[in-house]
CSV table of C-alpha atoms in Angstrom, one decimal:
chain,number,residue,atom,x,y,z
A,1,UNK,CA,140.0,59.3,107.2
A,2,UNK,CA,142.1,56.5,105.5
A,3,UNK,CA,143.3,54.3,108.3
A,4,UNK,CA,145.3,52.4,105.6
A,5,UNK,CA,147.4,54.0,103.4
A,6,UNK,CA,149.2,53.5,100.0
A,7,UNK,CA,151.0,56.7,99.2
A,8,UNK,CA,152.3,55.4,95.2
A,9,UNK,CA,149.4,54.9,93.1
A,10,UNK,CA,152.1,53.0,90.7
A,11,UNK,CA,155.0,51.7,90.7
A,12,UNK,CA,158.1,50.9,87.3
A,13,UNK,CA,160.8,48.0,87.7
A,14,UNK,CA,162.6,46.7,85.7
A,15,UNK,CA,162.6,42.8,85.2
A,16,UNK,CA,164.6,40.7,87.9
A,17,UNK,CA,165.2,43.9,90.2
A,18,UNK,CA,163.4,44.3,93.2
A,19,UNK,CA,160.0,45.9,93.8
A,20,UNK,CA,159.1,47.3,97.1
A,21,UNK,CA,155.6,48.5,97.9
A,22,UNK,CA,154.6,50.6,100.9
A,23,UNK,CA,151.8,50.9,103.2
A,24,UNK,CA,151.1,52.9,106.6
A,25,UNK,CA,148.4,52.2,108.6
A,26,UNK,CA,147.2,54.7,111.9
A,27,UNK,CA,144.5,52.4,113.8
A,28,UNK,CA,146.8,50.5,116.9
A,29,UNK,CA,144.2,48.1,116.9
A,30,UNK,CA,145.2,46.2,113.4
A,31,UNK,CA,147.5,43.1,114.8
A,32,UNK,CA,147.0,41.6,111.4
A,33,UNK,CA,148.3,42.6,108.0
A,34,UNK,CA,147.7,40.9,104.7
A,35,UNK,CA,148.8,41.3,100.8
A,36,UNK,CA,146.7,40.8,98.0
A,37,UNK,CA,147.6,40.9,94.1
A,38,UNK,CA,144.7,42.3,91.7
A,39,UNK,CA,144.5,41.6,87.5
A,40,UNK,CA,141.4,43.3,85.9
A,41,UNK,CA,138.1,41.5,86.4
A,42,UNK,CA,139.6,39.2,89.2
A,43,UNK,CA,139.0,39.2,92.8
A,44,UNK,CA,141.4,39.9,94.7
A,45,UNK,CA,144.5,37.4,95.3
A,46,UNK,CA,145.8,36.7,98.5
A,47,UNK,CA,149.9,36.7,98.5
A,48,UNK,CA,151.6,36.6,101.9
A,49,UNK,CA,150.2,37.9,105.5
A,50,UNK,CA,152.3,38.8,109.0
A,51,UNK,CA,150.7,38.6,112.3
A,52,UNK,CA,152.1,41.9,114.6
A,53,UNK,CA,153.8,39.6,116.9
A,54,UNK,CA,156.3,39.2,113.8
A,55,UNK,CA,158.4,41.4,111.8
A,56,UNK,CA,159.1,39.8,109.0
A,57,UNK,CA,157.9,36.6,107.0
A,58,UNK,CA,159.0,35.0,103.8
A,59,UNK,CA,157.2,33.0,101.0
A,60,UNK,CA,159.9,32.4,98.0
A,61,UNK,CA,160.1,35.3,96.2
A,62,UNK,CA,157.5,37.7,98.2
A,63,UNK,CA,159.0,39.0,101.6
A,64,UNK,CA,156.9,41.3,104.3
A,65,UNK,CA,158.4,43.5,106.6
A,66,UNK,CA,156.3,44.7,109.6
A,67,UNK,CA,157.5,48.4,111.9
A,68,UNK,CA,155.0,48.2,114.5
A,69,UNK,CA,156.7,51.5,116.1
A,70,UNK,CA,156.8,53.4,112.9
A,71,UNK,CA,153.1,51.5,111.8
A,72,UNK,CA,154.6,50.9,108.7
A,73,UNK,CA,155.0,47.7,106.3
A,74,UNK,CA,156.7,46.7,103.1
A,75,UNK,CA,156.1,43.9,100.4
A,76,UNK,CA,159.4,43.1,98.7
A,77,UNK,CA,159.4,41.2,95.4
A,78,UNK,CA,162.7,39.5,94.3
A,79,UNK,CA,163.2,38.8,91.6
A,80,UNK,CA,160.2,40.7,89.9
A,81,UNK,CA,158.5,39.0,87.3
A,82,UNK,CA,156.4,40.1,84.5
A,83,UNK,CA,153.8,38.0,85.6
A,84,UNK,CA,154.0,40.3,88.6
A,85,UNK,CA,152.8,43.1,86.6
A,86,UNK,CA,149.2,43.8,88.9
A,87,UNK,CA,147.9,46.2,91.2
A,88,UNK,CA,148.3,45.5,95.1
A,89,UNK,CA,146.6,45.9,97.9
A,90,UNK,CA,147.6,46.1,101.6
A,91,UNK,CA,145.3,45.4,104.2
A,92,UNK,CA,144.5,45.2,107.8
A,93,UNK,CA,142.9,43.3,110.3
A,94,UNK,CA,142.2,43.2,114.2
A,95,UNK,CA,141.2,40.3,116.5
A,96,UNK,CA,144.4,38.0,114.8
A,97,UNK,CA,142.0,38.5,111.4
A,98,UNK,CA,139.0,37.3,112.1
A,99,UNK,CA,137.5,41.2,112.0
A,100,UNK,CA,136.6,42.6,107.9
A,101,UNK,CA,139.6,43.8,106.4
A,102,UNK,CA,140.7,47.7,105.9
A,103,UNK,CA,142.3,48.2,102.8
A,104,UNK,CA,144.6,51.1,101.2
A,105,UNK,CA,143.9,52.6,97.6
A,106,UNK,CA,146.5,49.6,95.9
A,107,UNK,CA,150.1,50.4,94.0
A,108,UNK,CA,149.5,49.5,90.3
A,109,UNK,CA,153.0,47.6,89.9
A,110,UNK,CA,154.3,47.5,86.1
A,111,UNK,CA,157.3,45.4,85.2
A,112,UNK,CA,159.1,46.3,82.6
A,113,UNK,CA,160.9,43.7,80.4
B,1,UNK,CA,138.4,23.4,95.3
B,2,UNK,CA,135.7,26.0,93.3
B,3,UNK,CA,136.4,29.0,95.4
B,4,UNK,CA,134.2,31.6,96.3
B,5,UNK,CA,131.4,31.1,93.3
B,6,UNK,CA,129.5,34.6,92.7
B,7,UNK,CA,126.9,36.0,90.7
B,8,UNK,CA,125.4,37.3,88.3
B,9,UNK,CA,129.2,38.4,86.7
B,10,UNK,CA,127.4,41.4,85.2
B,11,UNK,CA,124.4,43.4,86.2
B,12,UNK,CA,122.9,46.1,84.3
B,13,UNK,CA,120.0,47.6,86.0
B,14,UNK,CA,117.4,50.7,85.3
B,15,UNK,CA,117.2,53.2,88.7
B,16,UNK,CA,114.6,52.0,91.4
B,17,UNK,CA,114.5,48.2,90.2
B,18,UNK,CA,115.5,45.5,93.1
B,19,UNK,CA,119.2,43.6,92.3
B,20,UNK,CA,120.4,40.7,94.2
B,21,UNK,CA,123.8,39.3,94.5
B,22,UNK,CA,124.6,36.5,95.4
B,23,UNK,CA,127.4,34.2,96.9
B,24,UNK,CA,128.5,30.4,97.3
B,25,UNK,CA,131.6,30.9,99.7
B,26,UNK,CA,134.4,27.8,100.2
B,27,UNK,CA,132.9,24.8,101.9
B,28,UNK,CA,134.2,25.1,105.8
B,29,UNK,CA,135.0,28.6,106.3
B,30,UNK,CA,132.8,30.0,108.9
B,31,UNK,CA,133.0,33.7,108.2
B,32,UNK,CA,131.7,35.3,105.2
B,33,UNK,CA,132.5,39.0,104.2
B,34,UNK,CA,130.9,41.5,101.4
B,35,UNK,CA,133.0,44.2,99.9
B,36,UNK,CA,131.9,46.7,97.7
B,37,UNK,CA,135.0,48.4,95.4
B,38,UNK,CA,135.0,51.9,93.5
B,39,UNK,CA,137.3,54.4,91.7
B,40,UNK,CA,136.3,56.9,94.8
B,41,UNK,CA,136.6,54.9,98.1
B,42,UNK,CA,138.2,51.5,96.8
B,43,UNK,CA,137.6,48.7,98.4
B,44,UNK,CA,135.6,49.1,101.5
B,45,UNK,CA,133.8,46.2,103.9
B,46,UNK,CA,129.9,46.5,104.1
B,47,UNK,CA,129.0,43.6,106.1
B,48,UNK,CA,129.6,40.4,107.7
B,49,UNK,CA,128.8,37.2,108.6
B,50,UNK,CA,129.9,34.6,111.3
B,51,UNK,CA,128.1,31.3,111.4
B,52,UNK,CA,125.6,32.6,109.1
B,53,UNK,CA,124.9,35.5,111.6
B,54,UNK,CA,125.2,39.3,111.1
B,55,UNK,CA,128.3,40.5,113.1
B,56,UNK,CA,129.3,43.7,111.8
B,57,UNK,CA,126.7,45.9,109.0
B,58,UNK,CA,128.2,49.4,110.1
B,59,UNK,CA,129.6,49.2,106.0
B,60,UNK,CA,125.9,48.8,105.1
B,61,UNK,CA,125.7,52.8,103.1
B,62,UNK,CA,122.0,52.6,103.8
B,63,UNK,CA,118.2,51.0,104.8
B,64,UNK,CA,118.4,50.4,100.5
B,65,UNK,CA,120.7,47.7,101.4
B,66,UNK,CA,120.1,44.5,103.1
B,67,UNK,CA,122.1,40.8,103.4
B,68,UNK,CA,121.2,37.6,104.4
B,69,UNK,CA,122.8,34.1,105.1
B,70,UNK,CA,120.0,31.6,105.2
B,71,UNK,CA,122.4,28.6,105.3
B,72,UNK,CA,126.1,27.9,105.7
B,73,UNK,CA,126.6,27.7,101.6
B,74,UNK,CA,124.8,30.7,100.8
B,75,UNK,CA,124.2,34.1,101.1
B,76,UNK,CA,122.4,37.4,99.3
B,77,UNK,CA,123.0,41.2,99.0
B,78,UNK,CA,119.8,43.3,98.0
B,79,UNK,CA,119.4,46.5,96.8
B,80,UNK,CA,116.4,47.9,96.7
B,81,UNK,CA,115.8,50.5,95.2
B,82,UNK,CA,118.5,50.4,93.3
B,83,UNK,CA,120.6,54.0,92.3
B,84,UNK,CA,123.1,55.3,90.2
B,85,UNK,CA,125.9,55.1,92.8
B,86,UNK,CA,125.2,52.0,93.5
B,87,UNK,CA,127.6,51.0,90.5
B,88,UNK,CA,130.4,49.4,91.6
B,89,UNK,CA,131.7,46.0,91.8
B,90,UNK,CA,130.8,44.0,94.8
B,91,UNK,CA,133.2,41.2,96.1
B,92,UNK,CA,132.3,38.4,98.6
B,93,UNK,CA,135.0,36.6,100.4
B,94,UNK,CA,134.7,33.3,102.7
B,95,UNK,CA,137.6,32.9,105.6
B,96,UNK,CA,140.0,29.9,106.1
B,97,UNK,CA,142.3,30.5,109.3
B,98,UNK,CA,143.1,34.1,109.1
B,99,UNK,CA,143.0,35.0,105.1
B,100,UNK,CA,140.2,36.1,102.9
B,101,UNK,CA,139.7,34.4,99.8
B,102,UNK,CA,137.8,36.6,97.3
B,103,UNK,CA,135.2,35.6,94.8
B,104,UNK,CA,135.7,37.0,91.1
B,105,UNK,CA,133.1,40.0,92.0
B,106,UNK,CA,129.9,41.6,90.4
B,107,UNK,CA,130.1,44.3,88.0
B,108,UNK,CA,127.0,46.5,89.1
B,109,UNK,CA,125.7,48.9,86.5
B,110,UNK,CA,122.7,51.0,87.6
B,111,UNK,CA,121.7,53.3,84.6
């Protein structure tokens, strides 16, 4: 049973548009979410995080958004890059993120010039 | 800063031979984590570590598998024996105030 969930294996935009990535989660115990960016034969990259107590957080261009109700959150990109071009993952956390991290399958984003 | 520092990069191994991975995570971070990532289940945690002690192997897939962290810089996965799906590519990540900082991984071949 995937407790974290990425519903759109991939994802097409268009250069400078915005790119928004989904993620649903089902455990109530996660209190910590987290971003990562992928390229081939790296490890995963971390991007931006949000604690529960939040719904939103900002780092220039990357922006989460946190619906603890709905148990949904969203990584928006803006403007999107082709350096962007990467597969991400969301993942989750309990005890404020000191537990191992829950991931989803990843959203293969491609920006297209 | 080097990061997380793993390896071997590669590994190609026959069935039934002994593999060990291994990990220098960043200098301070008290947690250490070991990840294991393939086309099936993605990325899923196996075990780990806080203070160089076992909190949480309930990831471990079986007996086969084993981790240790003899010292603060270091730490080891074994597989032994190894298997055919065992291939996958194992990641270890050290923790700095609530993010995970991945090391470049360990592309495991068992033939």
């Amino acid at each position: 049973d995937q407790q974290v969930k990425q519903n759109s294996p991939s994802l097409s935009v268009q250069e400078g548009r915005i790119s928004i990535l989904n993620c649903d989660y089902t455990n109530s115990m996660f209190d910590y979410f987290l971003w990562y960016k992928k390229y081939p034969a790296e490890g995963p990259t971390f991007l931006i995080s949000i604690s529960s107590i939040k719904d939103k957080n900002e780092d220039g261009r990357f922006t989460v958004f946190l619906n603890k109700s709905a148990k949904h959150l969203s990584l928006h990109i803006v403007p999107s890059q082709p350096g962007d071009s990467a597969v991400y993952f969301c993942a989750a956390s309990g005890m404020g993120g000191a537990d191992g991290l829950t991931f989803g399958k990843g959203t293969h984003l491609i920006i297209q010039p | 800063d080097a990061g997380v520092i793993q390896s071997p990069r590669h590994e190609v191994t026959e069935m039934g031979q002994e593999v060990t991975l291994r990990c220098k995570p960043i200098s301070g971070h008290d947690y250490l984590f070991w990840y294991r990532q393939t086309m099936m289940r993605g990325l899923e945690l196996l075990i780990y570590f806080n203070n160089n002690v076992p909190i949480d192997d309930s990831g471990m897939p079986e007996d086969r598998f084993s981790a240790k962290m003899p010292n603060a810089s270091f730490s080891t996965l074994k597989i032994q024996p190894s298997e055919p799906r065992d291939s996958a590519v194992y990641f270890c990540a050290s923790r700095g105030f609530q993010v995970q900082y991945f090391g470049p991984g360990t592309r495991l071949t068992v033939t």
